[in-house]
Amino acid sequence: MSWSRLGRVRVLAVTALSLPFLAACGGESDSKETGTAEKSTADGTGSLVVYSGRSEELIAPLLKDMEKATGAKVEVRYGDSAELAAQLLEEGDRTKADLFFSQDAGALGALGANGRLAELPQKSLDEVDQVFRAEDGTWVGVSGRARVIAYNADKVKDAPVSVDELTEPKWKGKVAYAPTNASFQAFVTGMRVMKGDDATRTWLKDFKANDPQVLEKNGAVLDAVDAGEAELGLINHYYWYEKAAEVGEDKLNAKLSFPTKGDPGALVNVAGVGILKGTDAGATAQKAVDFLLSQQAQTYFADETHEYPLAAGVAGNSELPALDSIGTPEIDLSKLESLDVTLEMLQEAGMV
């Protein structure tokens, strides 16, 4: 299955909506209806078109600062990272996009594998540990988020430290998760990269047989654990820290277990950026990349989104465990691009 088809599969599996490829392929679209950004000048020197898999609510303030840093008008098309990657592959050289800001490494890996991203300068790549950037230099991570196991401290005394434990009979019906969420699907893809398809298929089968509670979003999973409706939940770390900042840590019954080093459940995925090959705003796009790796932007991720800053020398949020203390599996995050296989596997398991 190609990544252009993956956009459609994901929409069918997750949202039951159709991806608006026709407007993009036709080259003429009403930006108010489709959200497609248009160049403000013919040669693109006065604007920077960003396709963003990160939500407007999350990063709009940061992109305003990006305008000041680059001196260009930033025009944004927001959407699901997988769908936008598929869209960019469909558009090919016709795309108006200059920069792809992805929610996860897999979508960036797909574009890199298909030759749609330009190689970044080594100076930019060296800002980030090689674990969190493309081996071929076509994208770089700008913030990280760790997978964790949330648990209700009133009901669970010894929290699991491996996702393998979640298939044990004692957790039957007590684990909440969001199978249509992109982060869960990236975790499953990471397990496939680490352990292979057969082992992952077995884990999915055993996990599904343990009757987990299906919810729509990570936030709902955390709420269920906190309320005692589920004893355990699979989420990203920052959901808990956002909730703690909102209501107070002492008001939360939910706590976090960071899986042991090398466990698939310890995956640290990244949001990252890549410059579209052939863009006529390459210099401006590079300024945008450098801005996202700057102290200003990295501090925004640490303080406002409770993610891990990835640029060297930038301190993370002091409330979080240090990034180097998390035993993230050492895998090439670009290989998370095989999401189409993961979706087929989840469908076979009856999860999506």
CSV table of C-alpha atoms in Angstrom, one decimal:
chain,number,residue,atom,x,y,z
A,1,MET,CA,0.0,0.0,0.0
A,2,SER,CA,1.5,3.4,-1.0
A,3,TRP,CA,1.5,6.4,1.3
A,4,SER,CA,-0.9,8.2,-1.0
A,5,ARG,CA,-3.3,5.4,-0.4
A,6,LEU,CA,-2.5,5.5,3.3
A,7,GLY,CA,-4.0,8.9,3.6
A,8,ARG,CA,-7.3,7.5,2.4
A,9,VAL,CA,-7.0,4.3,4.5
A,10,ARG,CA,-6.4,6.3,7.6
A,11,VAL,CA,-9.4,8.5,6.9
A,12,LEU,CA,-11.6,5.6,6.4
A,13,ALA,CA,-10.3,3.8,9.4
A,14,VAL,CA,-10.2,6.7,11.8
A,15,THR,CA,-12.6,9.4,10.7
A,16,ALA,CA,-14.7,7.9,7.9
A,17,LEU,CA,-14.1,11.1,5.8
A,18,SER,CA,-12.5,11.3,2.4
A,19,LEU,CA,-9.1,13.1,1.8
A,20,PRO,CA,-9.6,16.1,-0.4
A,21,PHE,CA,-7.1,15.1,-3.0
A,22,LEU,CA,-9.1,16.4,-6.0
A,23,ALA,CA,-8.8,20.1,-5.0
A,24,ALA,CA,-5.0,19.7,-4.5
A,25,CYS,CA,-4.5,17.9,-7.8
A,26,GLY,CA,-6.6,20.4,-9.7
A,27,GLY,CA,-4.3,23.2,-8.6
A,28,GLU,CA,-7.2,25.6,-7.9
A,29,SER,CA,-8.8,25.6,-4.5
A,30,ASP,CA,-10.6,28.0,-2.1
A,31,SER,CA,-8.3,28.3,0.9
A,32,LYS,CA,-11.3,29.1,3.1
A,33,GLU,CA,-12.9,25.8,2.2
A,34,THR,CA,-10.0,23.4,2.0
A,35,GLY,CA,-7.4,25.1,4.3
A,36,THR,CA,-4.8,25.1,1.5
A,37,ALA,CA,-2.3,27.9,1.9
A,38,GLU,CA,-1.6,30.1,-1.1
A,39,LYS,CA,1.7,31.9,-1.9
A,40,SER,CA,1.5,35.6,-1.2
A,41,THR,CA,4.0,36.4,-4.0
A,42,ALA,CA,4.7,34.8,-7.3
A,43,ASP,CA,8.3,33.7,-6.4
A,44,GLY,CA,7.5,32.8,-2.8
A,45,THR,CA,10.1,35.2,-1.3
A,46,GLY,CA,7.5,37.0,0.8
A,47,SER,CA,5.8,33.9,2.2
A,48,LEU,CA,6.5,30.6,3.7
A,49,VAL,CA,3.9,27.9,3.2
A,50,VAL,CA,3.8,25.3,6.0
A,51,TYR,CA,1.9,22.1,6.0
A,52,SER,CA,1.4,21.4,9.7
A,53,GLY,CA,0.4,18.1,11.4
A,54,ARG,CA,0.6,19.9,14.7
A,55,SER,CA,-2.7,21.6,15.7
A,56,GLU,CA,-3.4,25.3,15.4
A,57,GLU,CA,-4.3,25.5,19.1
A,58,LEU,CA,-0.9,24.1,20.0
A,59,ILE,CA,1.5,26.0,17.8
A,60,ALA,CA,-0.2,29.1,16.3
A,61,PRO,CA,1.6,31.4,18.8
A,62,LEU,CA,4.9,29.8,17.9
A,63,LEU,CA,4.3,30.4,14.2
A,64,LYS,CA,3.6,34.0,14.9
A,65,ASP,CA,7.1,34.2,16.4
A,66,MET,CA,8.4,32.3,13.3
A,67,GLU,CA,7.2,35.2,11.1
A,68,LYS,CA,9.3,37.6,13.0
A,69,ALA,CA,12.3,35.3,12.9
A,70,THR,CA,12.1,34.7,9.2
A,71,GLY,CA,10.8,38.0,8.0
A,72,ALA,CA,8.2,36.1,5.9
A,73,LYS,CA,4.5,35.7,6.1
A,74,VAL,CA,3.8,32.2,7.4
A,75,GLU,CA,0.7,30.6,5.8
A,76,VAL,CA,-0.4,27.3,7.2
A,77,ARG,CA,-2.4,24.3,6.2
A,78,TYR,CA,-3.3,22.2,9.3
A,79,GLY,CA,-4.3,18.6,9.2
A,80,ASP,CA,-3.4,15.0,10.2
A,81,SER,CA,0.3,14.3,9.7
A,82,ALA,CA,-0.3,11.1,7.7
A,83,GLU,CA,-2.9,12.7,5.5
A,84,LEU,CA,-0.7,15.7,4.8
A,85,ALA,CA,2.2,13.5,3.9
A,86,ALA,CA,0.0,11.6,1.5
A,87,GLN,CA,-1.2,14.9,0.1
A,88,LEU,CA,2.4,16.1,-0.4
A,89,LEU,CA,3.2,12.9,-2.3
A,90,GLU,CA,0.1,13.4,-4.5
A,91,GLU,CA,1.1,17.0,-5.2
A,92,GLY,CA,4.7,16.1,-6.0
A,93,ASP,CA,6.5,19.0,-7.6
A,94,ARG,CA,3.3,20.9,-7.9
A,95,THR,CA,3.0,21.5,-4.2
A,96,LYS,CA,2.9,25.0,-2.8
A,97,ALA,CA,4.4,23.8,0.5
A,98,ASP,CA,7.8,24.9,1.6
A,99,LEU,CA,8.0,23.2,5.0
A,100,PHE,CA,6.4,20.2,6.6
A,101,PHE,CA,6.0,20.3,10.3
A,102,SER,CA,4.9,16.8,11.3
A,103,GLN,CA,3.4,15.5,14.5
A,104,ASP,CA,5.5,12.3,14.2
A,105,ALA,CA,8.6,10.9,12.6
A,106,GLY,CA,6.8,8.4,10.4
A,107,ALA,CA,5.2,10.9,8.1
A,108,LEU,CA,8.6,12.7,7.6
A,109,GLY,CA,10.2,9.3,7.0
A,110,ALA,CA,7.7,8.6,4.2
A,111,LEU,CA,8.5,11.8,2.4
A,112,GLY,CA,12.2,11.3,2.8
A,113,ALA,CA,12.0,7.8,1.5
A,114,ASN,CA,10.1,9.1,-1.6
A,115,GLY,CA,12.7,11.8,-2.3
A,116,ARG,CA,10.4,14.7,-1.4
A,117,LEU,CA,12.6,16.3,1.3
A,118,ALA,CA,15.8,18.3,0.8
A,119,GLU,CA,18.9,17.4,2.8
A,120,LEU,CA,19.4,19.8,5.7
A,121,PRO,CA,22.7,21.5,6.6
A,122,GLN,CA,24.9,19.5,8.9
A,123,LYS,CA,25.0,22.5,11.3
A,124,SER,CA,21.2,22.1,11.8
A,125,LEU,CA,21.3,18.4,12.1
A,126,ASP,CA,24.1,18.5,14.7
A,127,GLU,CA,21.8,20.5,17.0
A,128,VAL,CA,19.9,17.3,17.8
A,129,ASP,CA,21.0,13.9,18.9
A,130,GLN,CA,21.2,11.5,16.0
A,131,VAL,CA,18.6,9.3,17.6
A,132,PHE,CA,16.0,12.1,16.9
A,133,ARG,CA,16.9,12.9,13.3
A,134,ALA,CA,16.9,11.2,10.0
A,135,GLU,CA,19.9,9.1,9.1
A,136,ASP,CA,19.8,10.6,5.6
A,137,GLY,CA,19.6,14.2,6.9
A,138,THR,CA,16.3,15.0,5.4
A,139,TRP,CA,14.4,15.9,8.6
A,140,VAL,CA,15.2,16.9,12.2
A,141,GLY,CA,13.2,16.4,15.4
A,142,VAL,CA,12.3,19.6,17.3
A,143,SER,CA,10.4,18.2,20.3
A,144,GLY,CA,9.9,14.8,21.9
A,145,ARG,CA,7.2,12.9,23.7
A,146,ALA,CA,7.5,9.7,25.7
A,147,ARG,CA,5.0,6.9,25.8
A,148,VAL,CA,4.0,6.0,29.3
A,149,ILE,CA,1.7,3.8,31.3
A,150,ALA,CA,-0.7,5.8,33.4
A,151,TYR,CA,-2.0,4.1,36.5
A,152,ASN,CA,-4.5,4.8,39.3
A,153,ALA,CA,-2.4,5.0,42.4
A,154,ASP,CA,-5.4,4.1,44.6
A,155,LYS,CA,-5.9,0.8,42.8
A,156,VAL,CA,-2.5,-0.1,41.5
A,157,LYS,CA,0.4,-0.6,43.9
A,158,ASP,CA,3.0,-2.2,41.5
A,159,ALA,CA,2.5,-0.5,38.1
A,160,PRO,CA,3.7,-2.4,35.0
A,161,VAL,CA,7.0,-1.4,33.6
A,162,SER,CA,6.6,-3.1,30.2
A,163,VAL,CA,3.8,-3.3,27.7
A,164,ASP,CA,4.3,-7.0,27.7
A,165,GLU,CA,2.7,-7.1,31.1
A,166,LEU,CA,-0.5,-5.7,29.8
A,167,THR,CA,-1.5,-9.0,28.3
A,168,GLU,CA,-1.5,-10.7,31.7
A,169,PRO,CA,-4.9,-12.0,33.0
A,170,LYS,CA,-4.8,-9.7,36.1
A,171,TRP,CA,-5.2,-6.7,33.8
A,172,LYS,CA,-8.1,-8.1,31.9
A,173,GLY,CA,-10.6,-5.3,31.2
A,174,LYS,CA,-8.6,-2.8,33.2
A,175,VAL,CA,-6.5,-1.1,30.5
A,176,ALA,CA,-7.7,1.9,28.5
A,177,TYR,CA,-6.2,2.9,25.2
A,178,ALA,CA,-7.0,4.9,22.0
A,179,PRO,CA,-6.3,2.6,19.0
A,180,THR,CA,-7.2,5.2,16.4
A,181,ASN,CA,-4.8,7.8,17.9
A,182,ALA,CA,-1.7,8.4,15.9
A,183,SER,CA,0.6,8.1,18.9
A,184,PHE,CA,-0.7,4.6,19.7
A,185,GLN,CA,-0.2,3.6,16.0
A,186,ALA,CA,3.3,5.0,16.0
A,187,PHE,CA,4.0,2.9,19.1
A,188,VAL,CA,2.8,-0.2,17.4
A,189,THR,CA,4.9,0.6,14.3
A,190,GLY,CA,7.9,1.0,16.7
A,191,MET,CA,7.2,-2.4,18.1
A,192,ARG,CA,7.2,-3.8,14.6
A,193,VAL,CA,10.5,-2.2,13.8
A,194,MET,CA,12.0,-3.6,17.1
A,195,LYS,CA,10.4,-7.1,17.3
A,196,GLY,CA,9.1,-7.8,13.8
A,197,ASP,CA,5.6,-8.2,12.5
A,198,ASP,CA,5.0,-11.7,13.8
A,199,ALA,CA,5.8,-10.8,17.4
A,200,THR,CA,3.8,-7.6,17.2
A,201,ARG,CA,0.8,-9.4,15.7
A,202,THR,CA,0.9,-11.8,18.6
A,203,TRP,CA,1.0,-8.9,21.1
A,204,LEU,CA,-1.9,-7.2,19.5
A,205,LYS,CA,-3.9,-10.4,19.5
A,206,ASP,CA,-3.2,-11.1,23.2
A,207,PHE,CA,-3.8,-7.5,24.2
A,208,LYS,CA,-7.1,-7.4,22.3
A,209,ALA,CA,-8.1,-10.7,24.0
A,210,ASN,CA,-7.5,-9.1,27.4
A,211,ASP,CA,-10.5,-6.9,26.7
A,212,PRO,CA,-9.0,-3.4,26.9
A,213,GLN,CA,-11.3,-0.4,27.2
A,214,VAL,CA,-11.4,1.5,23.9
A,215,LEU,CA,-11.5,5.3,24.0
A,216,GLU,CA,-11.1,8.0,21.4
A,217,LYS,CA,-8.3,10.1,22.7
A,218,ASN,CA,-5.3,10.1,25.0
A,219,GLY,CA,-7.0,12.7,27.2
A,220,ALA,CA,-10.0,10.5,27.7
A,221,VAL,CA,-7.7,7.6,28.6
A,222,LEU,CA,-6.0,9.7,31.3
A,223,ASP,CA,-9.4,10.9,32.6
A,224,ALA,CA,-10.6,7.3,32.8
A,225,VAL,CA,-7.6,6.2,34.8
A,226,ASP,CA,-7.8,9.2,37.1
A,227,ALA,CA,-11.5,8.5,37.8
A,228,GLY,CA,-10.8,4.9,38.5
A,229,GLU,CA,-12.8,3.7,35.5
A,230,ALA,CA,-9.7,2.1,34.2
A,231,GLU,CA,-6.7,1.0,36.3
A,232,LEU,CA,-4.1,1.5,33.5
A,233,GLY,CA,-3.9,3.6,30.4
A,234,LEU,CA,-1.5,4.0,27.4
A,235,ILE,CA,-0.8,7.7,26.7
A,236,ASN,CA,1.9,10.2,26.0
A,237,HIS,CA,3.6,11.8,29.0
A,238,TYR,CA,2.6,15.4,28.4
A,239,TYR,CA,-1.1,14.7,28.9
A,240,TRP,CA,-0.5,14.0,32.5
A,241,TYR,CA,1.8,17.1,33.0
A,242,GLU,CA,-0.8,19.3,31.3
A,243,LYS,CA,-3.5,18.0,33.6
A,244,ALA,CA,-1.3,18.4,36.6
A,245,ALA,CA,-0.5,22.0,35.7
A,246,GLU,CA,-4.3,22.6,35.3
A,247,VAL,CA,-5.6,21.0,38.5
A,248,GLY,CA,-2.6,20.4,40.6
A,249,GLU,CA,-0.5,17.2,40.9
A,250,ASP,CA,-1.9,16.5,44.4
A,251,LYS,CA,-5.4,16.4,42.9
A,252,LEU,CA,-4.6,13.6,40.5
A,253,ASN,CA,-5.1,10.0,41.3
A,254,ALA,CA,-3.4,9.1,38.1
A,255,LYS,CA,0.4,8.6,38.1
A,256,LEU,CA,2.9,7.6,35.5
A,257,SER,CA,5.1,4.6,35.0
A,258,PHE,CA,7.9,5.0,32.4
A,259,PRO,CA,8.6,1.6,30.9
A,260,THR,CA,12.1,0.1,31.3
A,261,LYS,CA,14.9,0.8,28.9
A,262,GLY,CA,14.5,-0.7,25.5
A,263,ASP,CA,10.8,-1.6,26.0
A,264,PRO,CA,8.6,-0.8,23.0
A,265,GLY,CA,6.4,1.1,25.4
A,266,ALA,CA,9.3,3.5,26.2
A,267,LEU,CA,9.3,4.9,22.6
A,268,VAL,CA,10.1,8.6,22.4
A,269,ASN,CA,8.6,9.9,19.2
A,270,VAL,CA,9.3,13.3,17.8
A,271,ALA,CA,7.6,16.2,16.1
A,272,GLY,CA,10.0,17.3,13.4
A,273,VAL,CA,10.4,19.4,10.3
A,274,GLY,CA,11.7,18.9,6.7
A,275,ILE,CA,12.1,21.3,3.8
A,276,LEU,CA,10.3,20.3,0.6
A,277,LYS,CA,12.7,19.5,-2.2
A,278,GLY,CA,12.4,22.1,-5.0
A,279,THR,CA,10.9,24.9,-2.9
A,280,ASP,CA,11.5,28.4,-4.2
A,281,ALA,CA,11.7,29.6,-0.6
A,282,GLY,CA,14.5,27.3,0.6
A,283,ALA,CA,16.5,30.0,2.4
A,284,THR,CA,13.4,31.1,4.3
A,285,ALA,CA,12.5,27.6,5.1
A,286,GLN,CA,16.0,27.0,6.5
A,287,LYS,CA,15.5,30.1,8.7
A,288,ALA,CA,12.3,28.5,10.0
A,289,VAL,CA,14.1,25.3,10.8
A,290,ASP,CA,16.8,27.2,12.7
A,291,PHE,CA,14.1,29.1,14.6
A,292,LEU,CA,12.4,25.9,15.7
A,293,LEU,CA,15.8,24.7,17.1
A,294,SER,CA,16.4,28.0,18.8
A,295,GLN,CA,16.4,28.6,22.5
A,296,GLN,CA,13.1,30.6,22.1
A,297,ALA,CA,11.2,27.8,20.3
A,298,GLN,CA,12.7,25.0,22.4
A,299,THR,CA,11.7,26.7,25.6
A,300,TYR,CA,8.2,27.1,24.2
A,301,PHE,CA,8.0,23.3,23.8
A,302,ALA,CA,9.3,22.7,27.3
A,303,ASP,CA,7.1,25.3,29.1
A,304,GLU,CA,3.9,25.5,27.0
A,305,THR,CA,3.4,22.0,25.6
A,306,HIS,CA,5.3,20.0,28.3
A,307,GLU,CA,7.3,18.2,25.6
A,308,TYR,CA,11.0,17.5,25.6
A,309,PRO,CA,13.2,20.1,23.8
A,310,LEU,CA,15.6,18.3,21.5
A,311,ALA,CA,18.2,21.0,20.6
A,312,ALA,CA,21.5,20.7,22.5
A,313,GLY,CA,22.0,22.9,25.5
A,314,VAL,CA,18.3,23.7,26.0
A,315,ALA,CA,17.0,22.7,29.4
A,316,GLY,CA,13.8,20.7,29.6
A,317,ASN,CA,10.9,21.2,32.0
A,318,SER,CA,12.3,20.6,35.5
A,319,GLU,CA,9.1,18.7,36.4
A,320,LEU,CA,9.8,16.0,33.8
A,321,PRO,CA,12.3,13.1,34.1
A,322,ALA,CA,15.4,13.9,32.2
A,323,LEU,CA,15.2,12.7,28.6
A,324,ASP,CA,18.4,10.7,28.9
A,325,SER,CA,16.9,8.8,31.8
A,326,ILE,CA,14.2,7.4,29.6
A,327,GLY,CA,15.1,4.1,28.0
A,328,THR,CA,13.8,4.9,24.5
A,329,PRO,CA,14.5,2.1,22.0
A,330,GLU,CA,17.4,3.0,19.7
A,331,ILE,CA,15.6,2.7,16.4
A,332,ASP,CA,15.7,4.7,13.2
A,333,LEU,CA,12.5,6.8,13.7
A,334,SER,CA,12.2,7.2,9.9
A,335,LYS,CA,11.2,3.6,9.8
A,336,LEU,CA,8.0,4.5,11.6
A,337,GLU,CA,6.8,5.5,8.0
A,338,SER,CA,5.4,1.9,7.5
A,339,LEU,CA,2.2,3.0,9.1
A,340,ASP,CA,0.1,1.5,6.3
A,341,VAL,CA,1.2,-2.0,7.4
A,342,THR,CA,0.4,-1.1,11.0
A,343,LEU,CA,-3.1,0.0,10.1
A,344,GLU,CA,-3.7,-3.2,8.2
A,345,MET,CA,-2.5,-5.2,11.2
A,346,LEU,CA,-4.8,-3.2,13.6
A,347,GLN,CA,-7.7,-3.8,11.3
A,348,GLU,CA,-6.9,-7.5,11.3
A,349,ALA,CA,-6.9,-7.5,15.1
A,350,GLY,CA,-10.3,-5.7,15.1
A,351,MET,CA,-8.9,-2.6,16.8
A,352,VAL,CA,-9.8,0.0,14.2
